[in-house]
């Protein structure tokens, strides 16, 4: 019994001292941030052939001279969202999900408190 208490005490003291010592660890500051490159300084490797040649033009479908295809793509582009709009929609959906999650956590906490109170009333002291 005494050995067990001593071993628990020794374990707790080792864990406590380890925690305290790790809190005093030397934390170095990061080095200065790297200097950003200007777009003119960035060059593609010569072995990337697709990046310099053979890349389709912005409106490649116009070369096909198909008015129906032109109209279809124009209608699609007019109805599509920009990246900024898509980002706003994603943020809105995320905030709605966070609100829903927060509401369900409150309900669980309230139900937990209610069930504990009922259990206390039923127990004989």
PDB file of C-alpha atoms in Angstrom:
ATOM      1  CA  UNK A   1       0.000   0.000   0.000  1.00  0.00           C
ATOM      2  CA  UNK A   2       2.792   2.409   0.942  1.00  0.00           C
ATOM      3  CA  UNK A   3       4.832   1.382  -2.121  1.00  0.00           C
ATOM      4  CA  UNK A   4       1.851   2.082  -4.348  1.00  0.00           C
ATOM      5  CA  UNK A   5       1.380   5.538  -2.805  1.00  0.00           C
ATOM      6  CA  UNK A   6       5.095   6.284  -3.158  1.00  0.00           C
ATOM      7  CA  UNK A   7       5.113   5.199  -6.787  1.00  0.00           C
ATOM      8  CA  UNK A   8       2.074   7.404  -7.507  1.00  0.00           C
ATOM      9  CA  UNK A   9       3.734  10.306  -5.714  1.00  0.00           C
ATOM     10  CA  UNK A  10       6.958   9.739  -7.655  1.00  0.00           C
ATOM     11  CA  UNK A  11       5.051   9.544 -10.947  1.00  0.00           C
ATOM     12  CA  UNK A  12       3.111  12.732 -10.181  1.00  0.00           C
ATOM     13  CA  UNK A  13       6.274  14.587  -9.199  1.00  0.00           C
ATOM     14  CA  UNK A  14       8.073  13.470 -12.367  1.00  0.00           C
ATOM     15  CA  UNK A  15       5.140  14.506 -14.553  1.00  0.00           C
ATOM     16  CA  UNK A  16       4.798  17.829 -12.742  1.00  0.00           C
ATOM     17  CA  UNK A  17       8.485  18.675 -12.973  1.00  0.00           C
ATOM     18  CA  UNK A  18       8.558  17.675 -16.639  1.00  0.00           C
ATOM     19  CA  UNK A  19       5.619  19.975 -17.319  1.00  0.00           C
ATOM     20  CA  UNK A  20       7.273  22.855 -15.488  1.00  0.00           C
ATOM     21  CA  UNK A  21      10.604  22.372 -17.233  1.00  0.00           C
ATOM     22  CA  UNK A  22       8.992  22.183 -20.672  1.00  0.00           C
ATOM     23  CA  UNK A  23       7.243  25.482 -19.952  1.00  0.00           C
ATOM     24  CA  UNK A  24      10.642  27.115 -19.558  1.00  0.00           C
ATOM     25  CA  UNK A  25      11.926  25.860 -22.899  1.00  0.00           C
ATOM     26  CA  UNK A  26      13.754  28.346 -25.069  1.00  0.00           C
ATOM     27  CA  UNK A  27      11.501  29.586 -27.836  1.00  0.00           C
ATOM     28  CA  UNK A  28      13.369  31.330 -30.611  1.00  0.00           C
ATOM     29  CA  UNK A  29      11.859  34.011 -32.738  1.00  0.00           C
ATOM     30  CA  UNK A  30      11.434  33.237 -36.397  1.00  0.00           C
ATOM     31  CA  UNK A  31      13.916  34.732 -38.770  1.00  0.00           C
ATOM     32  CA  UNK A  32      13.003  37.781 -40.789  1.00  0.00           C
ATOM     33  CA  UNK A  33      10.403  37.097 -43.475  1.00  0.00           C
ATOM     34  CA  UNK A  34      11.719  36.285 -46.899  1.00  0.00           C
ATOM     35  CA  UNK A  35      11.680  39.057 -49.435  1.00  0.00           C
ATOM     36  CA  UNK A  36       8.883  38.714 -51.955  1.00  0.00           C
ATOM     37  CA  UNK A  37       9.790  38.264 -55.578  1.00  0.00           C
ATOM     38  CA  UNK A  38       8.481  40.692 -58.135  1.00  0.00           C
ATOM     39  CA  UNK A  39       6.483  39.130 -60.966  1.00  0.00           C
ATOM     40  CA  UNK A  40       9.201  40.169 -63.440  1.00  0.00           C
ATOM     41  CA  UNK A  41      11.749  38.077 -61.515  1.00  0.00           C
ATOM     42  CA  UNK A  42       9.758  34.858 -61.818  1.00  0.00           C
ATOM     43  CA  UNK A  43      10.712  32.785 -64.841  1.00  0.00           C
ATOM     44  CA  UNK A  44       9.408  29.442 -65.964  1.00  0.00           C
ATOM     45  CA  UNK A  45      11.755  26.561 -66.481  1.00  0.00           C
ATOM     46  CA  UNK A  46      12.702  25.951 -70.104  1.00  0.00           C
ATOM     47  CA  UNK A  47      11.590  22.327 -69.916  1.00  0.00           C
ATOM     48  CA  UNK A  48       7.945  23.321 -69.336  1.00  0.00           C
ATOM     49  CA  UNK A  49       6.813  23.435 -72.951  1.00  0.00           C
ATOM     50  CA  UNK A  50       3.080  23.612 -72.272  1.00  0.00           C
ATOM     51  CA  UNK A  51       3.424  26.823 -70.286  1.00  0.00           C
ATOM     52  CA  UNK A  52       5.084  28.697 -73.129  1.00  0.00           C
ATOM     53  CA  UNK A  53       3.522  27.118 -76.219  1.00  0.00           C
ATOM     54  CA  UNK A  54       0.378  25.263 -77.069  1.00  0.00           C
ATOM     55  CA  UNK A  55      -1.698  26.871 -74.344  1.00  0.00           C
ATOM     56  CA  UNK A  56      -5.237  27.616 -75.524  1.00  0.00           C
ATOM     57  CA  UNK A  57      -6.313  31.193 -76.014  1.00  0.00           C
ATOM     58  CA  UNK A  58      -8.809  32.830 -73.667  1.00  0.00           C
ATOM     59  CA  UNK A  59     -11.714  32.383 -76.091  1.00  0.00           C
ATOM     60  CA  UNK A  60     -10.542  29.285 -77.957  1.00  0.00           C
ATOM     61  CA  UNK A  61     -14.069  28.253 -78.964  1.00  0.00           C
ATOM     62  CA  UNK A  62     -14.451  31.270 -81.270  1.00  0.00           C
ATOM     63  CA  UNK A  63     -11.961  29.643 -83.669  1.00  0.00           C
ATOM     64  CA  UNK A  64     -14.593  26.970 -84.364  1.00  0.00           C
ATOM     65  CA  UNK A  65     -16.940  29.594 -85.902  1.00  0.00           C
ATOM     66  CA  UNK A  66     -20.019  28.016 -84.330  1.00  0.00           C
ATOM     67  CA  UNK A  67     -22.646  30.637 -83.375  1.00  0.00           C
ATOM     68  CA  UNK A  68     -24.595  28.130 -81.290  1.00  0.00           C
ATOM     69  CA  UNK A  69     -21.493  27.251 -79.252  1.00  0.00           C
ATOM     70  CA  UNK A  70     -20.634  30.954 -78.891  1.00  0.00           C
ATOM     71  CA  UNK A  71     -24.134  31.713 -77.577  1.00  0.00           C
ATOM     72  CA  UNK A  72     -24.094  28.742 -75.209  1.00  0.00           C
ATOM     73  CA  UNK A  73     -20.729  29.655 -73.697  1.00  0.00           C
ATOM     74  CA  UNK A  74     -21.693  33.339 -73.442  1.00  0.00           C
ATOM     75  CA  UNK A  75     -24.903  32.404 -71.604  1.00  0.00           C
ATOM     76  CA  UNK A  76     -22.921  30.162 -69.262  1.00  0.00           C
ATOM     77  CA  UNK A  77     -20.329  32.848 -68.544  1.00  0.00           C
ATOM     78  CA  UNK A  78     -23.020  35.460 -67.868  1.00  0.00           C
ATOM     79  CA  UNK A  79     -24.751  33.196 -65.336  1.00  0.00           C
ATOM     80  CA  UNK A  80     -21.645  31.977 -63.540  1.00  0.00           C
ATOM     81  CA  UNK A  81     -20.354  33.401 -60.280  1.00  0.00           C
ATOM     82  CA  UNK A  82     -17.039  35.152 -59.915  1.00  0.00           C
ATOM     83  CA  UNK A  83     -14.446  33.816 -57.495  1.00  0.00           C
ATOM     84  CA  UNK A  84     -15.264  36.622 -55.052  1.00  0.00           C
ATOM     85  CA  UNK A  85     -18.960  35.707 -55.131  1.00  0.00           C
ATOM     86  CA  UNK A  86     -18.141  32.038 -54.650  1.00  0.00           C
ATOM     87  CA  UNK A  87     -15.917  32.887 -51.667  1.00  0.00           C
ATOM     88  CA  UNK A  88     -18.713  34.959 -50.095  1.00  0.00           C
ATOM     89  CA  UNK A  89     -21.186  32.120 -50.597  1.00  0.00           C
ATOM     90  CA  UNK A  90     -18.756  29.670 -48.994  1.00  0.00           C
ATOM     91  CA  UNK A  91     -18.219  31.975 -46.000  1.00  0.00           C
ATOM     92  CA  UNK A  92     -21.981  32.422 -45.595  1.00  0.00           C
ATOM     93  CA  UNK A  93     -22.518  28.659 -45.647  1.00  0.00           C
ATOM     94  CA  UNK A  94     -19.717  28.161 -43.120  1.00  0.00           C
ATOM     95  CA  UNK A  95     -21.166  30.769 -40.752  1.00  0.00           C
ATOM     96  CA  UNK A  96     -24.615  29.164 -41.021  1.00  0.00           C
ATOM     97  CA  UNK A  97     -23.087  25.775 -40.229  1.00  0.00           C
ATOM     98  CA  UNK A  98     -21.257  27.281 -37.236  1.00  0.00           C
ATOM     99  CA  UNK A  99     -24.506  28.816 -35.944  1.00  0.00           C
ATOM    100  CA  UNK A 100     -26.297  25.508 -36.322  1.00  0.00           C
ATOM    101  CA  UNK A 101     -23.472  23.699 -34.549  1.00  0.00           C
ATOM    102  CA  UNK A 102     -23.439  26.241 -31.714  1.00  0.00           C
ATOM    103  CA  UNK A 103     -27.203  25.919 -31.271  1.00  0.00           C
ATOM    104  CA  UNK A 104     -27.064  22.136 -31.066  1.00  0.00           C
ATOM    105  CA  UNK A 105     -24.278  22.273 -28.476  1.00  0.00           C
ATOM    106  CA  UNK A 106     -26.399  24.523 -26.269  1.00  0.00           C
ATOM    107  CA  UNK A 107     -29.297  22.091 -26.473  1.00  0.00           C
ATOM    108  CA  UNK A 108     -27.096  19.187 -25.450  1.00  0.00           C
ATOM    109  CA  UNK A 109     -25.793  21.162 -22.469  1.00  0.00           C
ATOM    110  CA  UNK A 110     -29.319  22.137 -21.390  1.00  0.00           C
ATOM    111  CA  UNK A 111     -30.546  18.562 -21.721  1.00  0.00           C
ATOM    112  CA  UNK A 112     -27.574  17.316 -19.714  1.00  0.00           C
ATOM    113  CA  UNK A 113     -28.311  19.709 -16.869  1.00  0.00           C
ATOM    114  CA  UNK A 114     -31.999  18.776 -16.888  1.00  0.00           C
ATOM    115  CA  UNK A 115     -31.329  15.060 -16.696  1.00  0.00           C
ATOM    116  CA  UNK A 116     -28.877  15.573 -13.826  1.00  0.00           C
ATOM    117  CA  UNK A 117     -31.468  17.557 -11.867  1.00  0.00           C
ATOM    118  CA  UNK A 118     -34.076  14.830 -12.358  1.00  0.00           C
ATOM    119  CA  UNK A 119     -31.660  12.140 -11.230  1.00  0.00           C
ATOM    120  CA  UNK A 120     -30.891  14.104  -8.044  1.00  0.00           C
ATOM    121  CA  UNK A 121     -34.562  14.331  -7.094  1.00  0.00           C
ATOM    122  CA  UNK A 122     -35.100  10.605  -7.448  1.00  0.00           C
ATOM    123  CA  UNK A 123     -32.180   9.600  -5.255  1.00  0.00           C
ATOM    124  CA  UNK A 124     -32.814   9.054  -1.581  1.00  0.00           C
ATOM    125  CA  UNK A 125     -30.352  10.741   0.771  1.00  0.00           C
TER     126      UNK A 125
END
